[in-house]
Short mmCIF file of C-alpha atoms in Angstrom, two decimals:
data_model
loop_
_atom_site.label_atom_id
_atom_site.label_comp_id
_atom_site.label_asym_id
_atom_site.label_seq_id
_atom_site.Cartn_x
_atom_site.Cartn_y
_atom_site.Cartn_z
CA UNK A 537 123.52 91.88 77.92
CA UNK A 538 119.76 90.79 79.01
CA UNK A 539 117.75 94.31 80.49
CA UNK A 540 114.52 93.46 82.32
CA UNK A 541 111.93 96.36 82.70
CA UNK A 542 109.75 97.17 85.56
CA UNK A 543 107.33 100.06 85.73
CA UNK A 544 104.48 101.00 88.11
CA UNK A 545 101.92 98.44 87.97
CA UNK A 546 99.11 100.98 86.67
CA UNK A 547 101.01 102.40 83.85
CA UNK A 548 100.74 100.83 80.35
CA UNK A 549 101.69 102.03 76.61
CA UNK A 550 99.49 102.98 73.55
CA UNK A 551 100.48 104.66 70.11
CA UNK A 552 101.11 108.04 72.20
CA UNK A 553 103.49 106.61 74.55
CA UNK A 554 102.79 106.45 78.51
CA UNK A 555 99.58 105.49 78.99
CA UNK A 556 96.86 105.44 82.62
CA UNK A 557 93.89 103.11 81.73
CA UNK A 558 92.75 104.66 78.71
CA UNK A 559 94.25 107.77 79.48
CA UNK A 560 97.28 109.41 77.17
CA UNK A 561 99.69 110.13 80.67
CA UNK A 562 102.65 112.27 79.37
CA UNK A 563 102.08 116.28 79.58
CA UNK A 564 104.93 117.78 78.04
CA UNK A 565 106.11 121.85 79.38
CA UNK A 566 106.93 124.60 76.97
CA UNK A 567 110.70 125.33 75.84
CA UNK A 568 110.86 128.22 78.07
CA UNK A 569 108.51 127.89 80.60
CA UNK A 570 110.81 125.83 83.55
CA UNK A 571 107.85 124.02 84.67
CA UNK A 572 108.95 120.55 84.64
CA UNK A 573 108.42 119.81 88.12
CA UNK A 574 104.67 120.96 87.29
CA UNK A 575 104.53 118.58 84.91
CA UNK A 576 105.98 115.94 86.62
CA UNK A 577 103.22 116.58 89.65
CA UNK A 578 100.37 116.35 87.21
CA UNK A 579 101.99 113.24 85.67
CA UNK A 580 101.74 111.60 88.86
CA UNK A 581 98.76 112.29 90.44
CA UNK A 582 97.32 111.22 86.75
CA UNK A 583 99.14 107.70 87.97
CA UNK A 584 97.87 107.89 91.39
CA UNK A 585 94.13 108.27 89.68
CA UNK A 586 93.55 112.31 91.42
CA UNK A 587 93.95 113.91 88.30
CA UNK A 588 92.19 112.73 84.92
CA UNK A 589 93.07 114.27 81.52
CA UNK A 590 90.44 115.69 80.21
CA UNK A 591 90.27 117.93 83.12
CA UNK A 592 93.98 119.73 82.09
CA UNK A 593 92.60 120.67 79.22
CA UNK A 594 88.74 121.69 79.59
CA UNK A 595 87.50 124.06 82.07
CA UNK A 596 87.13 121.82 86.00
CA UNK A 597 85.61 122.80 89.38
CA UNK A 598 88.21 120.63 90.99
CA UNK A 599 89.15 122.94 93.67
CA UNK A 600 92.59 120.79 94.41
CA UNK A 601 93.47 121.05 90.87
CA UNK A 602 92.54 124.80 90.47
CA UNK A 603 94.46 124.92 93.89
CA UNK A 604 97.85 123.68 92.45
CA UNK A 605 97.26 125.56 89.46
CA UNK A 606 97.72 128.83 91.11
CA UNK A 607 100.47 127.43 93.37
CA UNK A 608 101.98 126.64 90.48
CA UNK A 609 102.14 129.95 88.77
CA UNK A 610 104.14 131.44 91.15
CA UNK A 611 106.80 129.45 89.58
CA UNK A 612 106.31 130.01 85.71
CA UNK A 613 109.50 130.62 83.76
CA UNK A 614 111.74 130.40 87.63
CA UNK A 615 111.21 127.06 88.09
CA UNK A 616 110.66 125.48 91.72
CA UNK A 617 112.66 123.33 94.11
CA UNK A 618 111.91 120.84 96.61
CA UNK A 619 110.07 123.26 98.89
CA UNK A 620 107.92 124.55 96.01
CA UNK A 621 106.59 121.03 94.63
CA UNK A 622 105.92 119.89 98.42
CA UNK A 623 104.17 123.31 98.17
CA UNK A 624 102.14 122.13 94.46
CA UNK A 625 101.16 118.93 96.42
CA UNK A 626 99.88 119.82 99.38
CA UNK A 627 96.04 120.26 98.12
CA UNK A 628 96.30 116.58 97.70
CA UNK A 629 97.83 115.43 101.11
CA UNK A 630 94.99 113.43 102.18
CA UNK A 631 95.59 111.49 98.81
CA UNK A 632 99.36 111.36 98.35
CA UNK A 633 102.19 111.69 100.63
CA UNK A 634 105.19 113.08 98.98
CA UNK A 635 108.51 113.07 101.42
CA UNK A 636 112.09 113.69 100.72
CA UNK A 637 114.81 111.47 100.78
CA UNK A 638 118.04 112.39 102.61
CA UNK A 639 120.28 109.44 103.44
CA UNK A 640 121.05 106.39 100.99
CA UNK A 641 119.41 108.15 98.21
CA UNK A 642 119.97 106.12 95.29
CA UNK A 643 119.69 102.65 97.01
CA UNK A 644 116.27 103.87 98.25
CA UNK A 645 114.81 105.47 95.14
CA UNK A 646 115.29 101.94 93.74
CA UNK A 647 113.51 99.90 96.51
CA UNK A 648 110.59 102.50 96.75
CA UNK A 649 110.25 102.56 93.13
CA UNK A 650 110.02 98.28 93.17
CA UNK A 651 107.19 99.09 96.14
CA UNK A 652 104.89 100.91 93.40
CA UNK A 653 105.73 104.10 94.28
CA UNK A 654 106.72 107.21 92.49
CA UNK A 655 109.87 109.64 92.40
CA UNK A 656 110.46 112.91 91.55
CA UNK A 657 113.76 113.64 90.88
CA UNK A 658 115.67 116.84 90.20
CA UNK A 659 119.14 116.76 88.34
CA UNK A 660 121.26 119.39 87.23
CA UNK A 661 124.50 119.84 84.77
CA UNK A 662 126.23 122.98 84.15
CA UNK A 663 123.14 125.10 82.10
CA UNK A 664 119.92 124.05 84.15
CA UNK A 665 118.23 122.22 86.80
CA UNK A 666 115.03 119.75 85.47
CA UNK A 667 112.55 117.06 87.26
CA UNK A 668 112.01 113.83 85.75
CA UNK A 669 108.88 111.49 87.18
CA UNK A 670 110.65 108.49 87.88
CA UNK A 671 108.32 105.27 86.85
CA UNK A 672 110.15 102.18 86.92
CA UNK A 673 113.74 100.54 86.58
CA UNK A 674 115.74 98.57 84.24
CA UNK A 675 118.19 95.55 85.74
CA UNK A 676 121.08 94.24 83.93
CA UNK A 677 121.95 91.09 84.71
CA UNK A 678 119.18 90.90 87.41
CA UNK A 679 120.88 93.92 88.96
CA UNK A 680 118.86 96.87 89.43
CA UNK A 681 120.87 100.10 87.35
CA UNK A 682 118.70 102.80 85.47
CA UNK A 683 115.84 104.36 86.58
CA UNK A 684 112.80 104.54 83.69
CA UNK A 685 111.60 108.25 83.80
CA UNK A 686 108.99 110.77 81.85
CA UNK A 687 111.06 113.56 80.74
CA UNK A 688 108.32 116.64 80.05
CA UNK A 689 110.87 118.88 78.28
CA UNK A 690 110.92 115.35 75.67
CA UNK A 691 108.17 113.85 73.54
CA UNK A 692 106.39 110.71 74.52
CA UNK A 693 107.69 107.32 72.68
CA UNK A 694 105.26 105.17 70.94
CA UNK A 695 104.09 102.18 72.34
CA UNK A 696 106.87 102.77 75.36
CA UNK A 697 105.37 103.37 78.89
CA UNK A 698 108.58 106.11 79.27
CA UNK A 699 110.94 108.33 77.54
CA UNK A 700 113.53 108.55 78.84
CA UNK A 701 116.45 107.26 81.00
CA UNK A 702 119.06 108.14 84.47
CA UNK A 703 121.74 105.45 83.51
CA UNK A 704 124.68 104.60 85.88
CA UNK A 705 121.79 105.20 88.93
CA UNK A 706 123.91 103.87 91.69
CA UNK A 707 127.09 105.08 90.52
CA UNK A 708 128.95 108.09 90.86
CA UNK A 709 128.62 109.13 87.09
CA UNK A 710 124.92 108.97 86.48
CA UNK A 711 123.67 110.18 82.78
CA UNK A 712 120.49 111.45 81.89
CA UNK A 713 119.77 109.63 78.21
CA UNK A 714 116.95 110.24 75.43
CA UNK A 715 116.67 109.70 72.19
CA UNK A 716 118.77 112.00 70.73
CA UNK A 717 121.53 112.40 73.25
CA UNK A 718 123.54 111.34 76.77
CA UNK A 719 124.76 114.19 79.36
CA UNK A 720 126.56 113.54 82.98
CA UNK A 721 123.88 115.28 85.72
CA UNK A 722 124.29 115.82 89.14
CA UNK A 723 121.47 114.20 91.17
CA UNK A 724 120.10 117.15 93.40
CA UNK A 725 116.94 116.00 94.82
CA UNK A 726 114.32 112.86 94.90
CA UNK A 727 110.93 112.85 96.34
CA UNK A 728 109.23 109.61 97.02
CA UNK A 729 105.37 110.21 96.11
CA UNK A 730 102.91 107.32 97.64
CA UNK A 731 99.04 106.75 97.39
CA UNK A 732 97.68 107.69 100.97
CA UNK A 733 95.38 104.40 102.32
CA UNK A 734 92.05 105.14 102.07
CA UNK A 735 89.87 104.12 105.02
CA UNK A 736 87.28 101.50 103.90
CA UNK A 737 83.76 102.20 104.49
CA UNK A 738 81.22 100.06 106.53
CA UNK A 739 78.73 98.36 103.73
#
């Protein structure tokens, strides 16, 4: 079977995986910390060019950044839902409008995601509930079927602009796959995330 792959046009891949311009992308969250969708946020406003990288790690005065920061330590080792990462993203509303879809779900994370946009999406099985930043999608057969995510709770994948998978998208049984294993999930939750047009300035 012939798979095509389609990611968002400003992602590429380097030796450490997912990368934005010359920018190592994937952030990866702490074994016990449940801050995935954090992760996932800063993943994508990296994407969206409103967050750069060397300003997770060094001191900033970015007062949107410092903003979600504190937003999102409300949420350390609880994990957040869709109110909370609406919540994460609001310092950045004039940049990038995050909404929720209700209706036609999986049909519409595909279309949005072939637009250049972004999805967060929240799954759950049995032990846990986990976002995934959804980045592209893989067609089989010219059909459009998995949805190309960055897992934080994984490690990044050499030379791959994602690392991980949500198989069997538009079906009833959809899997979350990695490296090392396949589990059934239970899609909860997808929020499409989309650069806000800038207003061009007179020259």
């Amino acid at each position: 079977m012939q798979h095509s792959y389609h990611c968002h046009p400003r992602l590429g891949a380097g030796m450490h995986g997912p990368m934005v311009g010359n920018q190592r992308l994937h952030v990866r969250q702490g074994e016990v910390d449940a801050t995935c969708g954090y992760h996932c946020v800063l993943m994508a406003l990296m994407v969206f060019g409103q967050v750069r990288r060397n300003a997770l790690i060094w001191d900033t005065k970015d007062a949107r950044l410092e903003a979600l920061r504190k937003l999102a330590q409300r949420y350390y080792f609880d994990g957040c839902e869709v109110e909370e990462l609406q919540q994460q993203l609001a310092p950045y509303a004039e940049r990038v409008h995050c909404k929720e879809l209700r209706s036609r779900v999986a049909e519409r994370t595909l279309d949005v995601l072939a637009e250049g946009k972004l999805c967060l999406v929240c799954f759950s099985t049995e032990r846990y509930m986990h976002w995934v930043l959804a980045v592209g999608v893989r067609c089989a057969v010219g059909e459009r079927s998995d949805l190309l995510v960055l897992d934080p709770a994984m490690a990044p994948i050499p030379l791959v602009p994602w690392n991980a998978m949500l198989t069997g998208w538009a079906s009833k049984q959809p899997r979350r796959v990695v490296a090392t294993f396949s589990e059934r999930v239970n899609i909860d939750a997808v929020l499409v995330l989309s650069p806000v047009p800038q207003a061009q300035e007179d020259e």
